[in-house]
XYZ file of C-alpha atoms in Angstrom:
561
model
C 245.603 196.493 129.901
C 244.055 193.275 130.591
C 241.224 193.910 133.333
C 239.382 191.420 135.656
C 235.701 192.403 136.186
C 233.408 191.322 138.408
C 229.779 192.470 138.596
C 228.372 192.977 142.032
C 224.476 192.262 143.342
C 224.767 193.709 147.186
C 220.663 193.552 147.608
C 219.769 190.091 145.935
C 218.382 187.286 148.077
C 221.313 184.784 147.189
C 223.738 184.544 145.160
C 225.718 181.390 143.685
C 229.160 181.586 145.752
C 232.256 179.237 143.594
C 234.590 178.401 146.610
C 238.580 177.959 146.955
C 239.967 176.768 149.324
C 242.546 178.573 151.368
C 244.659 177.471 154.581
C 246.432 179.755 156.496
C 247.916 180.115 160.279
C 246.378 183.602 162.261
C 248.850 185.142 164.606
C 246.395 188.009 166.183
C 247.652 190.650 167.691
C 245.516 192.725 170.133
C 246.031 196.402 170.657
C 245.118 197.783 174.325
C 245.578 201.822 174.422
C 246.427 203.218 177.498
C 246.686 205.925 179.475
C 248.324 206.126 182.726
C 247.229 208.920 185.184
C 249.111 209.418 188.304
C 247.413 210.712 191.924
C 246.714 214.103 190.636
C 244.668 212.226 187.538
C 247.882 214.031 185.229
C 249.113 211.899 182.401
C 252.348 209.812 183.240
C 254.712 209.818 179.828
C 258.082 207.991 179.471
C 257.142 204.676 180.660
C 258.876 201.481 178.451
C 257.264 198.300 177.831
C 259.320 196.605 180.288
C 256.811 199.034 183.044
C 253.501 197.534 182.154
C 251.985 194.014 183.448
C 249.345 192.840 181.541
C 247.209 190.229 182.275
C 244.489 188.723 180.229
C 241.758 185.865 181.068
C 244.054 186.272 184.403
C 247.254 185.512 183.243
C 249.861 186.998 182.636
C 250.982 187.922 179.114
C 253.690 188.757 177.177
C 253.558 192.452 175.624
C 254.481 191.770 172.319
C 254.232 194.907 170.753
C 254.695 198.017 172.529
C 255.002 202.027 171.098
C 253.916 205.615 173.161
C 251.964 207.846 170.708
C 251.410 211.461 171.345
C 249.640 213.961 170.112
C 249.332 211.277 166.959
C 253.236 210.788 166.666
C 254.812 207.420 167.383
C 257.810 207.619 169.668
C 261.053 205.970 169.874
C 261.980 205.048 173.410
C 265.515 203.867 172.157
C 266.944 207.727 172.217
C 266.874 211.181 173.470
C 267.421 212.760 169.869
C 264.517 214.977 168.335
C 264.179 217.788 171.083
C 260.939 216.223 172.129
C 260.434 217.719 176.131
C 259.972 213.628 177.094
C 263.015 211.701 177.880
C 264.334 208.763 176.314
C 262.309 209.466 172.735
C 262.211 211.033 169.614
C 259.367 211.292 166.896
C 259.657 208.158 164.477
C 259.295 209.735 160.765
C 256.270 209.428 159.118
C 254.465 207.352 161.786
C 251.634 209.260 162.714
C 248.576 207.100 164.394
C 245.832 209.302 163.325
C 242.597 209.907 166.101
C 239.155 209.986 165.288
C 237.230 211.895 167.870
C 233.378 211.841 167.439
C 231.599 214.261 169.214
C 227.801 213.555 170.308
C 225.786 216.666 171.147
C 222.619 215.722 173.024
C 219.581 218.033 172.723
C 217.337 215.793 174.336
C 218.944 215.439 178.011
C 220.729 218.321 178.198
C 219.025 222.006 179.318
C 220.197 225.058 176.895
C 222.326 226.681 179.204
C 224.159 223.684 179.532
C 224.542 222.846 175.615
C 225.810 226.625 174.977
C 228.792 226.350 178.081
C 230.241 222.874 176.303
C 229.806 224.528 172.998
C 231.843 227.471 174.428
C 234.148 224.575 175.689
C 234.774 222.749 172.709
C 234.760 225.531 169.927
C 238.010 227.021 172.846
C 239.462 223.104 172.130
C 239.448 223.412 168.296
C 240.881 226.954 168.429
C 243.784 225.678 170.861
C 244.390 222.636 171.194
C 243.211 220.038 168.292
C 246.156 218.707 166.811
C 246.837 217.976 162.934
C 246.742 214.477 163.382
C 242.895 214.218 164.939
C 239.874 214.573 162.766
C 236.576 215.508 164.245
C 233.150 214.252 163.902
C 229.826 216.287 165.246
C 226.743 214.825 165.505
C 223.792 216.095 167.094
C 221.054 213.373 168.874
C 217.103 215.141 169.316
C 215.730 211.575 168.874
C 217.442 211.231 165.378
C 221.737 211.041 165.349
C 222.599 213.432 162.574
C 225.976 213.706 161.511
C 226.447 217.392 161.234
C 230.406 217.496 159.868
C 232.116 214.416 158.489
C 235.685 213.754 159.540
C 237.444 216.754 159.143
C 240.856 218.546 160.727
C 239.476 221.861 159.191
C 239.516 224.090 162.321
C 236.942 226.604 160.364
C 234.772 224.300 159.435
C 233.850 222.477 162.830
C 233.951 226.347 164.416
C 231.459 227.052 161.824
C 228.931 223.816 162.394
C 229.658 223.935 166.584
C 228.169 227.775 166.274
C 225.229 226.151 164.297
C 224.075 223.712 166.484
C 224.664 225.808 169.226
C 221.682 227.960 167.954
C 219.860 225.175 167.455
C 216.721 224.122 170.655
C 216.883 221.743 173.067
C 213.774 219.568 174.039
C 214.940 218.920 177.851
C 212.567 221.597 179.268
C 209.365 219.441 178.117
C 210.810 216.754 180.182
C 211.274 219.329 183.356
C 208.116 221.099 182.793
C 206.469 217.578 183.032
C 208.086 216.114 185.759
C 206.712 219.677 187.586
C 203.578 218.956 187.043
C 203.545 215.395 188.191
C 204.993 216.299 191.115
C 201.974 219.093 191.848
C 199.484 216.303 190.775
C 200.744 214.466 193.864
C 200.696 217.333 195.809
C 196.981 218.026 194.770
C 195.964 214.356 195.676
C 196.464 214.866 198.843
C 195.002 218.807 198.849
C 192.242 218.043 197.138
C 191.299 214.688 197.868
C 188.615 212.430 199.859
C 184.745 212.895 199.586
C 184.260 215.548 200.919
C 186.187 218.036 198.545
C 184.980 215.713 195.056
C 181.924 213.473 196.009
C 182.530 210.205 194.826
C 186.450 209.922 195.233
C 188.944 209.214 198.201
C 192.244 210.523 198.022
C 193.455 206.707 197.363
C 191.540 207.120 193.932
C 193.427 209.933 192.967
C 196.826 208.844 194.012
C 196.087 205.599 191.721
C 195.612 208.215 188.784
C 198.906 210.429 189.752
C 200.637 207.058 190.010
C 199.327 205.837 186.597
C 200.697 209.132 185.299
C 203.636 208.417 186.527
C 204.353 205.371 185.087
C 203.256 206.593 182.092
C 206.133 209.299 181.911
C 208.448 206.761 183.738
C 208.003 204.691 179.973
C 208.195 207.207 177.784
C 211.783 208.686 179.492
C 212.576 204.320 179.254
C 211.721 204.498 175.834
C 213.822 207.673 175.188
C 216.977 206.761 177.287
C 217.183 203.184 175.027
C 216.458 204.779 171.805
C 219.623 206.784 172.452
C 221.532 204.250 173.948
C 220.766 202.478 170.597
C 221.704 205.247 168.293
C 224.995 205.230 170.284
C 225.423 201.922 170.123
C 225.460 201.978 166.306
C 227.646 204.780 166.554
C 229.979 202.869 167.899
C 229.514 200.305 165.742
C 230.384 202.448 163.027
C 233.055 203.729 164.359
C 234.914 200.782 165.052
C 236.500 200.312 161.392
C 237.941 203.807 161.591
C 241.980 203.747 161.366
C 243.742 205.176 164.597
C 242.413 206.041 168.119
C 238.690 206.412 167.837
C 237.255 208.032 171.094
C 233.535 209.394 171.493
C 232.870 212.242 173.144
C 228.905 212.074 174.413
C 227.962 215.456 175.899
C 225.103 215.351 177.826
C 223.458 216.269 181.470
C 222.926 212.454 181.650
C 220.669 208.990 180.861
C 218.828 207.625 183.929
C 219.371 203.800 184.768
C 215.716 203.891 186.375
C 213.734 206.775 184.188
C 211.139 208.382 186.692
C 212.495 207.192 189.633
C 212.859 210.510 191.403
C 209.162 210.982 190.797
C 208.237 207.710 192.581
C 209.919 208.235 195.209
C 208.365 211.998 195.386
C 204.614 210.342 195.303
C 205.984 208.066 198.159
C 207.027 210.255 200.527
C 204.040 212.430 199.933
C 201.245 209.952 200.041
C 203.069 207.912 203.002
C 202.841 210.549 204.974
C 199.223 211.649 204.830
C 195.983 209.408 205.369
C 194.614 208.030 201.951
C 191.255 207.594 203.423
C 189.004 207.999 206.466
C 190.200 205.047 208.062
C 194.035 205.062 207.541
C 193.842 201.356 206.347
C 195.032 202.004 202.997
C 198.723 202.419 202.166
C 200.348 203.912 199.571
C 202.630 200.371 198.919
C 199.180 199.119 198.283
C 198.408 200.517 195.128
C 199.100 199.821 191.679
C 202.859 201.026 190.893
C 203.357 202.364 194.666
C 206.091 200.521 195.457
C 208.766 203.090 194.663
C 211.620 200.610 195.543
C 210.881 198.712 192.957
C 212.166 200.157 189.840
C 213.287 197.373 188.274
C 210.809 197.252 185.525
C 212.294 200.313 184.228
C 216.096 199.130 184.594
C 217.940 200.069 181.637
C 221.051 199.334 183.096
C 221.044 195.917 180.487
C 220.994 198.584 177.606
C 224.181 200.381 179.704
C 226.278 196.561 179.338
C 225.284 196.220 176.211
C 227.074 199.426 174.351
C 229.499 198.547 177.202
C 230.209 195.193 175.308
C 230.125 197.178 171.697
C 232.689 200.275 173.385
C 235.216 197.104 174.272
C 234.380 195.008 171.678
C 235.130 197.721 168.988
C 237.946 199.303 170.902
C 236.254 202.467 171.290
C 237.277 205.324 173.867
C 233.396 206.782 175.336
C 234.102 209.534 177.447
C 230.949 211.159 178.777
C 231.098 214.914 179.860
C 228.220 216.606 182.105
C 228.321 220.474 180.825
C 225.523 221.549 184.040
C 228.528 222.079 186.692
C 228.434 222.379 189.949
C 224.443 222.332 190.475
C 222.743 222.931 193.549
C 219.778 220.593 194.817
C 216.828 219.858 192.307
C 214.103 220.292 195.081
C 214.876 223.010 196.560
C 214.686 225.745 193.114
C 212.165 228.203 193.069
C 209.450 225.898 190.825
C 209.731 223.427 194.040
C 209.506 225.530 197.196
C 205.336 225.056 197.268
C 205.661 221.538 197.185
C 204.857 219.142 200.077
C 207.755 217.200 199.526
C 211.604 217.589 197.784
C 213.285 215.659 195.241
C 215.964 213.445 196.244
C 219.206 214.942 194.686
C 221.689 212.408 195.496
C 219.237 209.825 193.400
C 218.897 212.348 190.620
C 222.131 212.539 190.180
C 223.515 208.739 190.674
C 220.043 207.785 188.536
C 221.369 210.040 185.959
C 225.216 209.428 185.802
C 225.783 205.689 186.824
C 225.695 204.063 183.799
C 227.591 206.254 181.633
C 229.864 206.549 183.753
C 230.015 202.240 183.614
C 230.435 202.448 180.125
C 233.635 205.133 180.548
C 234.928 203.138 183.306
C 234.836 200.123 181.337
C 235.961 201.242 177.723
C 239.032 203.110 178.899
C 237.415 206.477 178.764
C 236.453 209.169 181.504
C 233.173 210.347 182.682
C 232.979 214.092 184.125
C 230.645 216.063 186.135
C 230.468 218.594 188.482
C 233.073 220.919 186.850
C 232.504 224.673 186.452
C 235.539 224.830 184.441
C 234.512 223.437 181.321
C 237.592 224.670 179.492
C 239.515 222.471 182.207
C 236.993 219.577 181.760
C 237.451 219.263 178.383
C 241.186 219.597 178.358
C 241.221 216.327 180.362
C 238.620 214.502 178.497
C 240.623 215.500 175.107
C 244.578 215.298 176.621
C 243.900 211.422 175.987
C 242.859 211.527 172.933
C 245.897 211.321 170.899
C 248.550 210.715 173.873
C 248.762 206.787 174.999
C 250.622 204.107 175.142
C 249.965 201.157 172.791
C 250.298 197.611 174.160
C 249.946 194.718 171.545
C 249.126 191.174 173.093
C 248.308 188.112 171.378
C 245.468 186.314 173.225
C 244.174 182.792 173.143
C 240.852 183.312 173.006
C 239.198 183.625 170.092
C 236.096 185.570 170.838
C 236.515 187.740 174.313
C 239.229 188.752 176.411
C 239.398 189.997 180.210
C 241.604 193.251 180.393
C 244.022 194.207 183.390
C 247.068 196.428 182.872
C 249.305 197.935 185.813
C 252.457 199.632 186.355
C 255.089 197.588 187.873
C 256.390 198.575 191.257
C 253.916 201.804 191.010
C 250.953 201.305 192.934
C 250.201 205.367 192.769
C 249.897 205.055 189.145
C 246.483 204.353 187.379
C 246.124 202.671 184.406
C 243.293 203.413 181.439
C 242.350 201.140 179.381
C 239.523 198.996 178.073
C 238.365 196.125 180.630
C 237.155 193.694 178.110
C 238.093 193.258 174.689
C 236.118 190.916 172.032
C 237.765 189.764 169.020
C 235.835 190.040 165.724
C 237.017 188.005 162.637
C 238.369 189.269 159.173
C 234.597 188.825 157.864
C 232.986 191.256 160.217
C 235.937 193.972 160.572
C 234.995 194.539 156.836
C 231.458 194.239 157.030
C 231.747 197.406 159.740
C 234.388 198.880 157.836
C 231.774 199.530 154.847
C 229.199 200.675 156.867
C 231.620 203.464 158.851
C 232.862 204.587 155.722
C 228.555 205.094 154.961
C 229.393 207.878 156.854
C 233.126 209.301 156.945
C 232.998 209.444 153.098
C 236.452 207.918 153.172
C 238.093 205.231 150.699
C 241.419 203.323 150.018
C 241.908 201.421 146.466
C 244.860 199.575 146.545
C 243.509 197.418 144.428
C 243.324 200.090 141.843
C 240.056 199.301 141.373
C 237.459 201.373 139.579
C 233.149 201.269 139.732
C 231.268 201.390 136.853
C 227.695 202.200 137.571
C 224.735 201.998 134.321
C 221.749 203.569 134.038
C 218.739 203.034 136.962
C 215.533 201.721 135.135
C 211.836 200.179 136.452
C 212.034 196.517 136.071
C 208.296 195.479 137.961
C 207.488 196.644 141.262
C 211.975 198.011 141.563
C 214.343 199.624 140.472
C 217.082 198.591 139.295
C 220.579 199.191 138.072
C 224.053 197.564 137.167
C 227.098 197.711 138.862
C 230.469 196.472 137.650
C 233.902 196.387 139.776
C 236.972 196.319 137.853
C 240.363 195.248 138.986
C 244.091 195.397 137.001
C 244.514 191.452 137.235
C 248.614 192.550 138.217
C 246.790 193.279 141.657
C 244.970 190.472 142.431
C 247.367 187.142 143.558
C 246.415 184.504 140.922
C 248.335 181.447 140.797
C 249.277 178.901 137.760
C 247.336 175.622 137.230
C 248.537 174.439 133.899
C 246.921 176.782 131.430
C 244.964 178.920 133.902
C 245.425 181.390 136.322
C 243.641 181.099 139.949
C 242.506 183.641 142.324
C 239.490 184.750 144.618
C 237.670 188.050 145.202
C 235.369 188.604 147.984
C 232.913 191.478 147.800
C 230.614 192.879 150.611
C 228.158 195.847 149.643
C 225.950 197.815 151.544
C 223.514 200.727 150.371
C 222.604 203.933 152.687
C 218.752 205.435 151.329
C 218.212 209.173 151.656
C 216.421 208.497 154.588
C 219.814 207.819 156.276
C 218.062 203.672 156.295
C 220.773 201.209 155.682
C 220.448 197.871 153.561
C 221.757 194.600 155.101
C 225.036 193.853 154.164
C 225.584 191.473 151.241
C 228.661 189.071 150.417
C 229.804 187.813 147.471
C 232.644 185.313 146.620
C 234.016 184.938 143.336
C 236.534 182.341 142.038
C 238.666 183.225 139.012
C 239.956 181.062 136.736
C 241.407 183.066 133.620
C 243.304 181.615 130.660
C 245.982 184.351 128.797
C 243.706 186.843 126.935
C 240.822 186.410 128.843
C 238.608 188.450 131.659
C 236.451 187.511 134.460
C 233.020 188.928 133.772
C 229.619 188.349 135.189
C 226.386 190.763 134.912
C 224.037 190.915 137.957
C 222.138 193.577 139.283
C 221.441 195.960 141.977
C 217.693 196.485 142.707
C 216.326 199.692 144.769
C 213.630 201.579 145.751
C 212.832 204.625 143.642
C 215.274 206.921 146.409
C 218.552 208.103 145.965
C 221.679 205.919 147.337
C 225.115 205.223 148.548
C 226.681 202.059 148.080
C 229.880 201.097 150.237
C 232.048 198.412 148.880
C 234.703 196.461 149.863
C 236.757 194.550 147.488
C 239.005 191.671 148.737
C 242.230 189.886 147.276
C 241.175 186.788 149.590
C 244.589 185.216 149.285
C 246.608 188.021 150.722
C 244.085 190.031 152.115
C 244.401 193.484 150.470
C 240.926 195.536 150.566
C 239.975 198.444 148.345
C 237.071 200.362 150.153
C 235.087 202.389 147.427
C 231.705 204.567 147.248
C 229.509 204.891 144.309
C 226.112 207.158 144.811
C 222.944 206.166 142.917
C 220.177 208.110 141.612
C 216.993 205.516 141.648
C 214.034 208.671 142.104
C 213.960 208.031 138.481
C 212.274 205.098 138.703
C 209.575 206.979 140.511
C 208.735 209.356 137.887
């Protein structure tokens, strides 16, 4: 068998690209999931296309494409037949929509008592209710997101991983335990403070070094709250070239919008309402960082919009579940009642929830809190998963699109569903494709193509190492010019280190031009530090489109030796 090969170099600086060129009209098509929820927040199921009103940029448009999945299954609405309790549908054969939940366990905002009741929660939602058509992903955040089990529908093995991380610490009690002692620091300002109890210093002098403090832990929670808003952000990033309904599932007691803002405005009610020297001319507004109102230097409420934008963008369900309950109030616990002042619980609590429960609003998912029944909470978090309706509209604009979907007639209903949708081109849905599939593990060859990978050796100051791609040249489209035969491949590559660091992603275009008898070959290189690696690469038939997703893992340590 004749074979077209094409050598690949994913982490060269350039690369000499031979172009076609290729016309073609793009009808897009825009899938919104939905769910519709009536008063009681229950799921409303037997609604036709002809129910919904969609509007996008603020008109209206046509609903093009329209199917209700549930539990995975595609429905009919044409019929009754198929014994399905729903009426007017019946399962269409073999058209499942597969879901891809990815489940986020957060040791770093969330208190151990809390982890082990959604643990308890979820391991009751595998057992009972997870469907055949949903894999599960489980990842646990403590300042690094590790994926703990790859895509899976094995019941036994994500009850096996959810009991191991379960045993595993949290690292939310340093952040308590600190915020505890801040809060006596204040209280010892005041106590302890003016000349006559340390020579030398006022009580002003001290409340500028609680307040310094205080900033100083107010950065470090900024610091943590965006470096987890960024790890989510890429995992929704990744997740975005997933088949089916992807939907993340972020567990967590919550990520302030202003970090340390209950503790500012604990120093300011304190230190407002005692003298901060013998005169009473000095006010606590009148010190470095004692202006409590004004928190906007730690706003991360940008960081909220911008996984907001990536949710909608890569039409991504976040749902965000708060495992504490029904809590009482923050200052008035044991560890508190000395203190000469008492944490503001409605601002813990809105600090803590508002912009997750932005991004849920705005991505189609749900945000809950406050919920002793976690067995219940869950169970409405995960009844959307794989039951929706899908709308397909085709939009005019090319790069963003304004969202609003309602029932007709049915003001009592709600509708679900992303707010904003951006449109990504061919070029980009593959570049994330290939770096999701870095971590699902998963591949498609239509192409029937196959990776040939030689041996790693030093070459200077890298290592490096060949790769070849072959494809069956009755695959590709290649079209007659005279003697020849015409096509075009487009490659993109990207490399995962065993330090879970990922390469840039690489393109490569290659023209072929093949007379009978002949094969398309050319011999570039890989190069790599001396680590181990796994390549993701997509292979396109750039005339029609077809893609072959394939992994090859590389051994470069023996460069190092």
């Amino acid at each position: 068998m004749k074979l077209v090969t094409v050598v690949l170099a994913a982490l060269i600086a350039s690369s000499m690209l031979a172009q076609t060129v290729r016309e073609s009209v793009e009808v897009r098509v825009v899938e919104i999931e939905a769910i519709v929820l009536d008063r009681a927040g229950k799921p409303v199921e037997g609604l036709t296309k002809n129910d919904f009103e969609v509007t996008i940029d603020g008109r209206p448009s046509e609903v093009t494409n329209f199917f209700t999945v549930r539990r995975g299954s595609v429905l009919d609405d044409t019929t009754n037949e198929g014994g399905i309790d729903m009426p007017g549908v019946k399962v269409m054969p073999e058209m499942n929509i597969p879901t891809r939940l990815l489940v986020v366990i957060d040791d770093v905002h969330m208190s151990s008592a809390s982890k082990k009741r959604a643990i308890d929660a979820l391991r009751k939602y595998v057992e009972t209710s997870m469907d055949d058509t949903t894999t599960a992903m489980i990842m646990r955040w403590n300042g690094t997101m590790t994926v703990r089990v790859r895509p899976t529908s094995d019941r036994a093995t994500l009850l096996r991983e959810l009991t191991a991380v379960s045993q595993e610490p949290t690292a939310s009690i340093a952040t308590l335990s600190e915020r505890t002692r801040l809060m006596r620091s204040v209280d010892t300002a005041i106590q302890e403070g003016g000349e006559s109890r340390i020579p030398g210093l006022t009580t002003a002098d001290l409340a500028r070094t609680v307040l310094r403090e205080i900033d100083m832990y107010s950065m470090q929670q900024q610091h943590d709250v965006e470096q987890t808003i960024e790890a989510l952000w890429d995992l929704v990033a990744m997740a975005s070239s997933l088949d089916g309904r992807k939907v993340v599932l972020y567990v967590s007691e919550g990520l302030p919008v202003q970090p340390g803002a209950e503790l500012r405005d604990y120093a300011l009610k304190v230190f407002s309402s005692h003298a901060l020297d013998d005169t009473g001319t000095t006010r606590v507004e009148d010190l470095p960082g004692g202006n409590t109102l004004d928190s906007s230097h730690y706003d991360v409420m940008p960081a909220f919009r911008g996984l907001t934008q990536r949710a909608q963008s890569s039409g991504v369900v976040f749902s965000a579940l708060d495992p504490g309950g029904l809590r009482g109030f923050e200052g008035t616990g044991a560890e508190n009642a000395a203190g000469m002042a008492s944490l503001d619980t409605t601002l813990i609590r809105s600090n803590a929830s508002q912009g997750m429960r932005m991004v849920a609003a705005e991505s189609g998912g749900k945000f809950l809190e406050n919920e002793n029944d976690l067995d219940h909470a869950v169970a409405i978090l995960t009844q959307s998963v794989s039951t929706y309706y899908s709308l397909g509209v085709q939009p005019a604009s090319k790069q963003a699109i304004d969202i609003q979907v309602s029932i007709r007639g049915r003001k009592d209903l709600r509708v679900v569903t992303p707010r904003r949708r951006g449109l990504v081109s061919e070029e980009e849905a593959i570049a994330s494709s290939i770096r999701a599939r870095l971590y699902s593990r998963e591949q498609a060859n239509p192409l029937d193509a196959t990776v040939a990978l030689g041996t790693a050796w030093p070459n200077g100051t890298k290592c490096v190492a060949p790769v070849q791609i072959m494809i069956p040249p009755e695959k590709l489209t290649l079209i007659s010019s005279g003697p020849m035969r015409q096509g075009e491949v487009s490659i993109y590559a990207v490399a995962l280190d065993d330090h879970q660091q990922e390469s840039e992603i690489r393109t490569v275009k290659r023209s072929i031009a093949l007379q009978p008898g002949d094969s398309f070959t050319e011999s570039v290189v890989f190069g790599f530090q001396p680590r181990r690696y796994l390549i993701s690469i997509a292979i396109v038939d750039t005339a029609t489109g077809l893609t072959s997703y394939l992994l090859k893992a590389v051994d470069a340590k023996i460069c190092g030796k």
